[in-house]
CSV table of N, CA and C in Angstrom, one decimal:
chain,number,residue,atom,x,y,z
A,1,MET,N,98.9,-12.9,-181.1
A,1,MET,CA,98.3,-11.8,-180.4
A,1,MET,C,96.8,-12.2,-180.8
A,2,SER,N,95.9,-12.3,-180.4
A,2,SER,CA,94.8,-12.2,-180.4
A,2,SER,C,93.5,-10.9,-179.8
A,3,ASN,N,92.4,-10.5,-180.2
A,3,ASN,CA,92.2,-9.3,-179.3
A,3,ASN,C,91.0,-9.4,-179.8
A,4,ARG,N,89.9,-8.6,-178.9
A,4,ARG,CA,88.5,-8.9,-178.5
A,4,ARG,C,87.5,-9.5,-180.0
A,5,LEU,N,88.0,-8.6,-181.0
A,5,LEU,CA,87.6,-9.2,-182.4
A,5,LEU,C,87.7,-10.6,-182.8
A,6,GLY,N,89.0,-10.5,-182.4
A,6,GLY,CA,89.8,-11.9,-182.7
A,6,GLY,C,90.2,-11.8,-183.9
A,7,LEU,N,91.0,-10.7,-184.5
A,7,LEU,CA,92.0,-10.4,-185.6
A,7,LEU,C,93.2,-11.3,-184.9
A,8,THR,N,93.5,-12.1,-185.8
A,8,THR,CA,94.9,-13.1,-185.1
A,8,THR,C,96.1,-12.4,-186.3
A,9,LYS,N,95.6,-12.2,-187.6
A,9,LYS,CA,96.6,-11.9,-188.4
A,9,LYS,C,95.9,-10.7,-189.7
A,10,ILE,N,97.5,-10.1,-190.1
A,10,ILE,CA,96.9,-9.4,-191.5
A,10,ILE,C,97.5,-9.9,-192.9
A,11,VAL,N,96.7,-9.8,-193.4
A,11,VAL,CA,97.0,-10.5,-194.9
A,11,VAL,C,97.6,-9.6,-196.1
A,12,SER,N,98.4,-9.3,-196.9
A,12,SER,CA,98.1,-8.8,-198.3
A,12,SER,C,99.3,-9.5,-199.2
A,13,GLY,N,99.3,-8.5,-200.2
A,13,GLY,CA,100.2,-9.3,-201.3
A,13,GLY,C,101.8,-8.3,-201.1
A,14,GLY,N,101.7,-7.3,-200.5
A,14,GLY,CA,102.9,-7.0,-200.6
A,14,GLY,C,103.2,-5.5,-201.7
A,15,GLN,N,102.6,-5.4,-202.3
A,15,GLN,CA,102.6,-4.4,-203.9
A,15,GLN,C,102.3,-3.1,-202.3
A,16,THR,N,103.1,-2.1,-203.8
A,16,THR,CA,103.3,-0.6,-203.1
A,16,THR,C,102.0,-0.4,-202.6
A,17,GLY,N,101.4,0.9,-201.6
A,17,GLY,CA,100.0,1.4,-201.3
A,17,GLY,C,99.8,0.6,-200.3
A,18,VAL,N,98.1,0.6,-200.4
A,18,VAL,CA,97.3,-0.3,-199.3
A,18,VAL,C,98.1,-1.7,-198.8
A,19,ASP,N,98.3,-2.6,-199.6
A,19,ASP,CA,99.4,-3.6,-199.1
A,19,ASP,C,100.2,-3.2,-198.1
A,20,ARG,N,101.3,-2.7,-198.7
A,20,ARG,CA,102.4,-2.4,-198.0
A,20,ARG,C,102.2,-1.5,-196.8
A,21,GLY,N,101.3,-0.6,-196.9
A,21,GLY,CA,100.5,0.3,-195.7
A,21,GLY,C,99.8,-0.3,-194.6
A,22,ALA,N,99.5,-1.9,-195.3
A,22,ALA,CA,98.5,-2.6,-194.3
A,22,ALA,C,99.6,-3.4,-193.0
A,23,LEU,N,100.8,-3.6,-194.5
A,23,LEU,CA,102.0,-4.6,-193.3
A,23,LEU,C,102.1,-3.7,-192.6
A,24,ASP,N,102.9,-2.9,-192.7
A,24,ASP,CA,103.6,-2.1,-191.8
A,24,ASP,C,103.0,-1.2,-191.0
A,25,ALA,N,101.7,-1.3,-190.9
A,25,ALA,CA,100.7,-1.3,-189.4
A,25,ALA,C,100.6,-2.4,-189.0
A,26,ALA,N,100.6,-3.8,-189.4
A,26,ALA,CA,100.7,-5.2,-188.5
A,26,ALA,C,101.8,-4.7,-188.3
A,27,ILE,N,103.3,-4.7,-188.3
A,27,ILE,CA,104.6,-4.5,-188.0
A,27,ILE,C,104.1,-3.8,-186.5
A,28,ALA,N,104.1,-2.7,-187.2
A,28,ALA,CA,103.8,-1.3,-186.0
A,28,ALA,C,103.1,-2.1,-184.5
A,29,CYS,N,102.3,-2.8,-184.9
A,29,CYS,CA,100.9,-2.9,-184.2
A,29,CYS,C,101.3,-4.7,-183.2
A,30,ASN,N,102.6,-5.2,-183.9
A,30,ASN,CA,102.6,-6.1,-183.2
A,30,ASN,C,102.0,-7.3,-183.7
A,31,VAL,N,101.1,-7.0,-184.9
A,31,VAL,CA,100.2,-8.2,-185.2
A,31,VAL,C,100.5,-8.7,-186.3
A,32,PRO,N,100.5,-10.4,-186.1
A,32,PRO,CA,101.2,-11.1,-187.2
A,32,PRO,C,100.7,-10.6,-188.5
A,33,HIS,N,101.6,-11.2,-189.0
A,33,HIS,CA,101.0,-10.6,-190.6
A,33,HIS,C,101.9,-11.3,-192.0
A,34,GLY,N,100.8,-11.6,-193.2
A,34,GLY,CA,101.9,-12.6,-194.0
A,34,GLY,C,100.8,-12.6,-195.3
A,35,GLY,N,101.2,-13.2,-196.1
A,35,GLY,CA,100.0,-13.1,-197.4
A,35,GLY,C,100.8,-13.9,-198.6
A,36,TRP,N,100.4,-14.2,-199.6
A,36,TRP,CA,101.2,-14.8,-200.5
A,36,TRP,C,101.8,-13.7,-201.4
A,37,CYS,N,102.7,-13.3,-202.4
A,37,CYS,CA,103.2,-12.3,-203.5
A,37,CYS,C,103.8,-13.8,-204.8
A,38,PRO,N,103.8,-12.7,-205.8
A,38,PRO,CA,104.3,-13.3,-206.8
A,38,PRO,C,106.0,-13.9,-206.4
A,39,LYS,N,106.3,-14.6,-207.5
A,39,LYS,CA,108.0,-15.7,-207.7
A,39,LYS,C,108.8,-14.7,-207.9
A,40,ASP,N,110.1,-14.4,-206.8
A,40,ASP,CA,110.6,-13.5,-207.0
A,40,ASP,C,110.2,-11.8,-205.9
A,41,ARG,N,109.5,-12.0,-205.2
A,41,ARG,CA,108.9,-11.2,-204.4
A,41,ARG,C,108.3,-10.0,-205.5
A,42,LEU,N,108.2,-10.0,-206.2
A,42,LEU,CA,108.0,-9.2,-207.6
A,42,LEU,C,106.6,-7.6,-207.3
A,43,ALA,N,107.1,-6.8,-207.1
A,43,ALA,CA,106.1,-5.4,-206.7
A,43,ALA,C,106.6,-4.3,-207.9
A,44,GLU,N,105.7,-3.5,-208.2
A,44,GLU,CA,106.2,-2.2,-208.9
A,44,GLU,C,107.3,-1.5,-208.5
A,45,ASP,N,108.3,-1.5,-207.2
A,45,ASP,CA,109.1,-1.0,-207.1
A,45,ASP,C,110.6,-1.5,-207.0
A,46,GLY,N,110.1,-2.9,-207.5
A,46,GLY,CA,111.4,-4.0,-207.7
A,46,GLY,C,111.1,-5.3,-206.9
A,47,ARG,N,111.8,-5.8,-206.1
A,47,ARG,CA,111.7,-6.7,-204.8
A,47,ARG,C,111.1,-6.4,-203.5
A,48,ILE,N,110.0,-7.1,-203.3
A,48,ILE,CA,109.5,-6.8,-201.8
A,48,ILE,C,110.3,-7.1,-200.6
A,49,ALA,N,110.5,-6.5,-200.0
A,49,ALA,CA,111.3,-6.3,-198.7
A,49,ALA,C,111.4,-7.7,-198.1
A,50,GLU,N,112.1,-8.1,-197.2
A,50,GLU,CA,112.6,-9.6,-196.5
A,50,GLU,C,111.6,-9.5,-195.3
A,51,CYS,N,111.5,-8.0,-194.4
A,51,CYS,CA,111.0,-7.7,-193.5
A,51,CYS,C,109.3,-7.9,-193.7
A,52,TYR,N,109.0,-8.1,-194.8
A,52,TYR,CA,107.5,-8.6,-194.9
A,52,TYR,C,107.4,-10.3,-195.2
A,53,GLN,N,106.4,-10.5,-194.1
A,53,GLN,CA,106.8,-12.1,-194.2
A,53,GLN,C,105.7,-12.7,-195.1
A,54,LEU,N,106.1,-12.7,-196.5
A,54,LEU,CA,105.0,-13.5,-197.5
A,54,LEU,C,105.7,-14.3,-197.9
A,55,THR,N,105.1,-15.3,-198.4
A,55,THR,CA,105.1,-16.8,-199.1
A,55,THR,C,105.4,-16.1,-200.6
A,56,GLU,N,105.9,-16.8,-201.1
A,56,GLU,CA,106.5,-17.2,-203.0
A,56,GLU,C,105.3,-17.8,-203.6
A,57,LEU,N,104.5,-17.3,-204.3
A,57,LEU,CA,103.9,-18.3,-205.0
A,57,LEU,C,105.1,-18.9,-206.2
A,58,GLU,N,105.0,-19.5,-207.2
A,58,GLU,CA,105.4,-20.3,-208.1
A,58,GLU,C,105.4,-19.4,-209.5
A,59,SER,N,104.2,-18.7,-209.4
A,59,SER,CA,104.0,-17.6,-210.3
A,59,SER,C,104.3,-16.5,-210.3
A,60,ARG,N,104.8,-15.6,-211.3
A,60,ARG,CA,105.0,-13.9,-211.4
A,60,ARG,C,103.8,-13.3,-211.5
A,61,ASP,N,102.2,-14.1,-211.4
A,61,ASP,CA,101.0,-13.4,-211.8
A,61,ASP,C,100.5,-12.6,-210.5
A,62,TYR,N,99.9,-11.4,-210.8
A,62,TYR,CA,99.8,-11.1,-210.0
A,62,TYR,C,98.5,-11.1,-209.4
A,63,ALA,N,97.6,-11.4,-210.7
A,63,ALA,CA,96.1,-12.1,-210.3
A,63,ALA,C,96.1,-13.4,-209.4
A,64,ALA,N,97.1,-14.4,-209.9
A,64,ALA,CA,97.3,-15.5,-208.9
A,64,ALA,C,97.4,-15.1,-206.8
A,65,ARG,N,98.2,-14.3,-206.7
A,65,ARG,CA,98.6,-13.7,-205.7
A,65,ARG,C,97.4,-13.0,-205.1
A,66,THR,N,96.8,-12.2,-205.8
A,66,THR,CA,95.6,-11.7,-205.2
A,66,THR,C,94.2,-12.7,-204.6
A,67,GLU,N,94.4,-13.8,-205.5
A,67,GLU,CA,92.8,-14.7,-205.2
A,67,GLU,C,93.5,-15.7,-204.2
A,68,GLN,N,94.5,-16.1,-204.0
A,68,GLN,CA,95.5,-17.0,-202.9
A,68,GLN,C,95.3,-15.9,-201.6
A,69,ASN,N,95.4,-14.8,-201.6
A,69,ASN,CA,95.1,-14.4,-200.3
A,69,ASN,C,93.4,-14.1,-200.1
A,70,VAL,N,92.7,-13.9,-200.9
A,70,VAL,CA,91.6,-13.9,-200.7
A,70,VAL,C,91.0,-15.1,-200.4
A,71,ILE,N,91.4,-16.5,-200.7
A,71,ILE,CA,91.1,-18.0,-200.2
A,71,ILE,C,91.9,-17.8,-199.1
A,72,ASP,N,92.7,-17.7,-198.3
A,72,ASP,CA,93.9,-18.0,-197.5
A,72,ASP,C,93.2,-17.2,-195.9
A,73,SER,N,92.3,-16.0,-196.8
A,73,SER,CA,91.9,-15.1,-195.4
A,73,SER,C,90.2,-15.6,-194.8
A,74,ASP,N,90.0,-14.7,-194.4
A,74,ASP,CA,88.5,-15.0,-193.9
A,74,ASP,C,87.3,-13.9,-194.4
A,75,GLY,N,88.1,-12.7,-194.4
A,75,GLY,CA,87.3,-11.3,-195.2
A,75,GLY,C,88.6,-10.8,-195.8
A,76,THR,N,87.6,-9.6,-196.3
A,76,THR,CA,88.8,-9.0,-196.8
A,76,THR,C,88.3,-7.3,-196.8
A,77,LEU,N,89.1,-6.5,-196.6
A,77,LEU,CA,88.8,-5.2,-196.3
A,77,LEU,C,89.5,-4.3,-197.3
A,78,ILE,N,88.8,-3.6,-198.3
A,78,ILE,CA,89.5,-3.0,-199.6
A,78,ILE,C,89.4,-1.6,-199.0
A,79,LEU,N,90.0,-0.7,-198.8
A,79,LEU,CA,90.4,0.7,-199.1
A,79,LEU,C,91.3,1.3,-200.4
A,80,TYR,N,89.8,2.0,-200.9
A,80,TYR,CA,90.0,2.5,-202.7
A,80,TYR,C,89.6,4.1,-202.7
A,81,PHE,N,89.9,4.5,-203.7
A,81,PHE,CA,89.4,5.6,-204.5
A,81,PHE,C,88.2,5.3,-205.6
A,82,HIS,N,87.8,6.0,-205.4
A,82,HIS,CA,86.2,5.7,-206.5
A,82,HIS,C,87.0,5.8,-207.7
A,83,PRO,N,86.5,5.6,-209.1
A,83,PRO,CA,86.0,4.0,-208.9
A,83,PRO,C,87.3,2.9,-208.5
A,84,LEU,N,86.5,1.3,-208.3
A,84,LEU,CA,87.5,0.3,-208.7
A,84,LEU,C,87.6,0.1,-209.3
A,85,ALA,N,89.3,-0.2,-209.7
A,85,ALA,CA,89.9,-0.7,-210.9
A,85,ALA,C,90.9,-1.6,-210.6
A,86,GLY,N,91.6,-2.2,-211.9
A,86,GLY,CA,92.8,-2.7,-212.2
A,86,GLY,C,92.5,-3.6,-210.5
A,87,GLY,N,93.5,-4.0,-210.3
A,87,GLY,CA,93.7,-5.0,-209.0
A,87,GLY,C,93.0,-5.0,-208.1
A,88,THR,N,92.4,-3.8,-207.7
A,88,THR,CA,91.4,-3.8,-206.3
A,88,THR,C,89.8,-4.3,-207.0
A,89,LEU,N,89.8,-4.1,-208.5
A,89,LEU,CA,88.6,-4.2,-208.4
A,89,LEU,C,88.7,-6.3,-208.8
A,90,LEU,N,89.5,-6.5,-209.2
A,90,LEU,CA,90.1,-8.2,-209.0
A,90,LEU,C,90.1,-8.2,-207.8
A,91,THR,N,90.6,-8.1,-206.9
A,91,THR,CA,90.1,-8.5,-205.3
A,91,THR,C,88.7,-8.7,-205.1
A,92,HIS,N,87.9,-7.4,-205.3
A,92,HIS,CA,86.5,-7.4,-205.1
A,92,HIS,C,86.2,-8.2,-205.8
A,93,GLN,N,86.1,-8.9,-207.3
A,93,GLN,CA,85.7,-9.9,-207.5
A,93,GLN,C,86.1,-11.4,-207.4
A,94,LYS,N,86.9,-11.4,-206.6
A,94,LYS,CA,87.6,-12.9,-206.2
A,94,LYS,C,86.6,-12.9,-205.0
A,95,ALA,N,86.6,-12.4,-204.1
A,95,ALA,CA,86.3,-12.1,-202.9
A,95,ALA,C,84.7,-12.4,-203.3
A,96,LYS,N,84.0,-11.5,-204.0
A,96,LYS,CA,82.2,-12.3,-204.4
A,96,LYS,C,82.4,-13.6,-204.6
A,97,ARG,N,83.4,-14.0,-205.7
A,97,ARG,CA,83.4,-15.3,-206.4
A,97,ARG,C,84.0,-16.7,-205.1
A,98,TRP,N,84.5,-16.2,-204.1
A,98,TRP,CA,85.0,-17.0,-203.2
A,98,TRP,C,83.8,-16.9,-201.7
A,99,ARG,N,83.0,-16.3,-202.2
A,99,ARG,CA,81.9,-15.6,-200.8
A,99,ARG,C,82.9,-15.6,-199.7
A,100,LYS,N,83.5,-14.7,-199.7
A,100,LYS,CA,83.9,-13.9,-198.5
A,100,LYS,C,83.5,-13.0,-197.9
A,101,PRO,N,83.3,-12.5,-196.5
A,101,PRO,CA,83.0,-11.2,-196.7
A,101,PRO,C,83.7,-10.2,-196.9
A,102,LEU,N,83.2,-9.3,-197.6
A,102,LEU,CA,83.9,-8.0,-198.5
A,102,LEU,C,83.4,-6.7,-197.9
A,103,LEU,N,84.2,-6.0,-197.3
A,103,LEU,CA,83.9,-4.6,-197.1
A,103,LEU,C,84.6,-3.7,-197.6
A,104,ARG,N,83.9,-2.5,-198.9
A,104,ARG,CA,84.9,-1.3,-199.3
A,104,ARG,C,84.7,-0.4,-198.9
A,105,VAL,N,86.1,0.2,-198.1
A,105,VAL,CA,86.0,1.7,-197.7
A,105,VAL,C,86.7,2.6,-199.0
A,106,ARG,N,85.6,3.6,-198.9
A,106,ARG,CA,86.5,4.9,-199.7
A,106,ARG,C,87.4,6.0,-199.0
A,107,LEU,N,88.4,6.1,-200.0
A,107,LEU,CA,89.3,7.4,-199.1
A,107,LEU,C,89.0,8.1,-199.1
A,108,ASP,N,88.0,8.7,-200.0
A,108,ASP,CA,87.8,10.1,-200.3
A,108,ASP,C,87.1,10.3,-200.1
A,109,GLN,N,86.0,9.9,-198.9
A,109,GLN,CA,85.3,10.0,-197.6
A,109,GLN,C,85.7,10.0,-196.2
A,110,THR,N,84.9,10.3,-195.5
A,110,THR,CA,85.2,10.5,-193.9
A,110,THR,C,85.0,8.5,-193.9
A,111,LEU,N,86.2,8.6,-193.0
A,111,LEU,CA,86.2,7.0,-192.6
A,111,LEU,C,85.7,6.8,-191.3
A,112,ASP,N,84.5,6.1,-191.3
A,112,ASP,CA,84.3,5.4,-190.0
A,112,ASP,C,84.6,4.4,-189.7
A,113,TYR,N,85.2,4.3,-188.6
A,113,TYR,CA,86.0,3.1,-188.0
A,113,TYR,C,85.0,2.2,-187.3
A,114,GLU,N,84.0,2.9,-186.6
A,114,GLU,CA,83.3,2.2,-186.0
A,114,GLU,C,82.3,0.9,-187.0
A,115,ARG,N,82.5,1.4,-188.5
A,115,ARG,CA,81.6,0.6,-189.3
A,115,ARG,C,82.3,-0.5,-189.7
A,116,ILE,N,83.7,-0.5,-189.7
A,116,ILE,CA,85.0,-1.3,-190.0
A,116,ILE,C,84.7,-2.7,-189.1
A,117,VAL,N,85.0,-1.9,-187.3
A,117,VAL,CA,85.2,-2.8,-186.1
A,117,VAL,C,84.1,-3.6,-186.5
A,118,ALA,N,82.6,-3.0,-186.6
A,118,ALA,CA,81.4,-3.7,-186.9
A,118,ALA,C,81.3,-4.9,-187.6
A,119,TRP,N,81.5,-4.6,-188.7
A,119,TRP,CA,82.0,-5.1,-189.6
A,119,TRP,C,82.7,-6.8,-189.1
A,120,ILE,N,84.1,-6.1,-188.9
A,120,ILE,CA,85.1,-7.6,-188.6
A,120,ILE,C,84.3,-8.2,-187.5
A,121,ALA,N,83.8,-7.9,-186.6
A,121,ALA,CA,83.3,-8.4,-185.3
A,121,ALA,C,81.7,-9.2,-185.8
A,122,GLU,N,80.8,-8.6,-186.8
A,122,GLU,CA,79.7,-9.4,-187.3
A,122,GLU,C,80.1,-10.6,-187.9
A,123,HIS,N,81.2,-10.9,-188.6
A,123,HIS,CA,81.7,-11.6,-189.3
A,123,HIS,C,82.6,-12.6,-188.4
A,124,GLU,N,82.6,-12.6,-187.7
A,124,GLU,CA,84.0,-13.1,-186.5
A,124,GLU,C,85.4,-13.2,-187.2
A,125,LEU,N,86.0,-12.3,-188.0
A,125,LEU,CA,87.0,-12.2,-188.8
A,125,LEU,C,88.4,-12.9,-187.6
A,126,HIS,N,88.9,-13.7,-188.0
A,126,HIS,CA,90.7,-13.4,-187.4
A,126,HIS,C,91.6,-13.1,-188.6
A,127,ILE,N,91.8,-13.4,-189.8
A,127,ILE,CA,93.0,-13.4,-190.7
A,127,ILE,C,92.2,-12.7,-192.0
A,128,LEU,N,92.6,-11.3,-191.9
A,128,LEU,CA,91.9,-10.1,-192.3
A,128,LEU,C,92.7,-10.0,-193.5
A,129,ASN,N,92.4,-10.1,-194.9
A,129,ASN,CA,93.1,-9.4,-196.1
A,129,ASN,C,92.7,-8.0,-196.2
A,130,ILE,N,93.7,-7.6,-196.7
A,130,ILE,CA,93.7,-5.9,-197.1
A,130,ILE,C,94.5,-5.2,-198.2
A,131,ALA,N,93.4,-5.1,-199.0
A,131,ALA,CA,93.8,-4.8,-200.4
A,131,ALA,C,93.3,-3.1,-200.8
A,132,GLY,N,94.1,-2.7,-201.6
A,132,GLY,CA,93.3,-1.4,-202.5
A,132,GLY,C,94.4,-1.0,-203.4
A,133,PRO,N,94.2,0.2,-204.0
A,133,PRO,CA,95.6,0.6,-205.3
A,133,PRO,C,96.9,0.5,-204.9
A,134,ARG,N,97.8,0.8,-206.2
A,134,ARG,CA,99.1,0.4,-206.0
A,134,ARG,C,99.8,1.7,-205.5
A,135,GLY,N,100.5,2.1,-205.0
A,135,GLY,CA,101.3,3.6,-204.8
A,135,GLY,C,101.5,4.0,-205.7
A,136,SER,N,101.7,3.9,-206.5
A,136,SER,CA,102.1,4.8,-208.1
A,136,SER,C,100.7,5.3,-208.3
A,137,SER,N,99.8,5.0,-208.2
A,137,SER,CA,98.2,5.8,-208.8
A,137,SER,C,98.2,6.7,-207.3
A,138,HIS,N,98.6,6.8,-206.1
A,138,HIS,CA,98.2,7.9,-205.2
A,138,HIS,C,99.1,8.2,-204.3
A,139,PRO,N,99.9,9.0,-204.0
A,139,PRO,CA,101.4,9.5,-203.7
A,139,PRO,C,101.1,9.5,-202.0
A,140,GLY,N,101.6,9.1,-201.6
A,140,GLY,CA,101.7,8.8,-200.0
A,140,GLY,C,100.5,7.8,-199.6
A,141,LEU,N,100.0,7.2,-200.1
A,141,LEU,CA,98.8,6.0,-200.2
A,141,LEU,C,99.5,4.7,-198.8
A,142,GLU,N,100.7,4.4,-199.2
A,142,GLU,CA,101.6,3.8,-197.7
A,142,GLU,C,101.1,3.9,-196.2
A,143,GLU,N,101.2,5.6,-196.7
A,143,GLU,CA,101.7,6.4,-195.2
A,143,GLU,C,100.2,6.4,-194.5
A,144,LEU,N,99.2,7.0,-195.6
A,144,LEU,CA,98.2,7.2,-195.5
A,144,LEU,C,96.9,5.4,-194.7
A,145,THR,N,97.5,4.7,-195.5
A,145,THR,CA,97.0,3.2,-195.3
A,145,THR,C,97.4,2.8,-193.7
A,146,CYS,N,98.7,3.0,-193.6
A,146,CYS,CA,99.3,2.6,-192.4
A,146,CYS,C,98.7,3.2,-191.3
A,147,SER,N,98.7,4.5,-191.3
A,147,SER,CA,97.9,5.4,-190.2
A,147,SER,C,96.4,4.8,-190.1
A,148,ILE,N,95.9,4.4,-190.7
A,148,ILE,CA,94.3,4.1,-191.2
A,148,ILE,C,94.2,2.6,-190.0
A,149,ILE,N,95.5,1.9,-190.9
A,149,ILE,CA,95.5,0.1,-190.0
A,149,ILE,C,95.6,0.7,-188.3
A,150,VAL,N,96.5,1.2,-188.1
A,150,VAL,CA,97.2,1.5,-187.0
A,150,VAL,C,96.1,2.0,-186.1
A,151,LYS,N,95.0,2.8,-186.7
A,151,LYS,CA,94.0,3.7,-185.9
A,151,LYS,C,93.0,2.1,-185.3
A,152,LEU,N,92.8,1.2,-186.6
A,152,LEU,CA,91.9,0.2,-186.3
A,152,LEU,C,92.4,-0.6,-185.4
A,153,LEU,N,93.9,-1.1,-185.5
A,153,LEU,CA,94.2,-2.0,-184.3
A,153,LEU,C,94.2,-1.7,-182.9
A,154,ARG,N,94.7,-0.6,-182.9
A,154,ARG,CA,94.5,0.3,-181.9
A,154,ARG,C,93.2,0.7,-180.9
A,155,HIS,N,91.9,0.2,-181.8
A,155,HIS,CA,90.4,1.0,-181.7
A,155,HIS,C,90.5,0.5,-180.1
A,156,PRO,N,89.3,1.0,-179.6
A,156,PRO,CA,89.1,0.8,-177.8
A,156,PRO,C,88.4,-0.6,-178.1
A,157,GLY,N,87.6,-1.1,-179.4
A,157,GLY,CA,86.7,-2.2,-179.3
A,157,GLY,C,88.1,-3.6,-179.8
A,158,ASN,N,88.9,-3.2,-180.1
A,158,ASN,CA,90.3,-4.0,-180.8
A,158,ASN,C,91.1,-4.2,-179.8
A,159,LEU,N,91.3,-3.8,-178.8
A,159,LEU,CA,92.1,-4.0,-177.8
A,159,LEU,C,92.9,-5.7,-177.3
A,160,PRO,N,93.9,-5.6,-177.1
A,160,PRO,CA,94.4,-7.0,-176.8
A,160,PRO,C,93.7,-7.5,-175.7
A,161,LEU,N,93.3,-9.0,-175.3
A,161,LEU,CA,93.0,-9.4,-173.7
A,161,LEU,C,93.7,-9.5,-172.9
A,162,SER,N,93.1,-9.2,-171.5
A,162,SER,CA,94.4,-9.1,-170.4
A,162,SER,C,94.5,-10.7,-170.3
């Protein structure tokens, strides 16, 4: 499925929190999804469910997964609470290293959907990596992320072409 902005796929690593919420939104909106995850589908809550179409790396290293998702996407959207830390900070660093378009959106401030849509259009993104904190750091983060990404995918500027 493509849309006016050209998004064809949502990518994440499948960790609890932002990653999983982004994948759930893609599934809910019938947008193809995928990405890389650690060997054995490792996540902080155990094994990542098979409903998420992720490819396992040969390594259980979260950093390798993070970097591969940055490499294989056209740009990265980071949803986070200030300050950047842990894997979220690593994602930021990898996007800079690979010179990929990067947009950081703070979840503790008013969301500007128009800014996100404009950024996607400006960089002509097709495969969007979405990253942020794991679920244990902020209860309800998966649900919050899912609602944000569903709203983004259903944004008037992002409707499917007829």
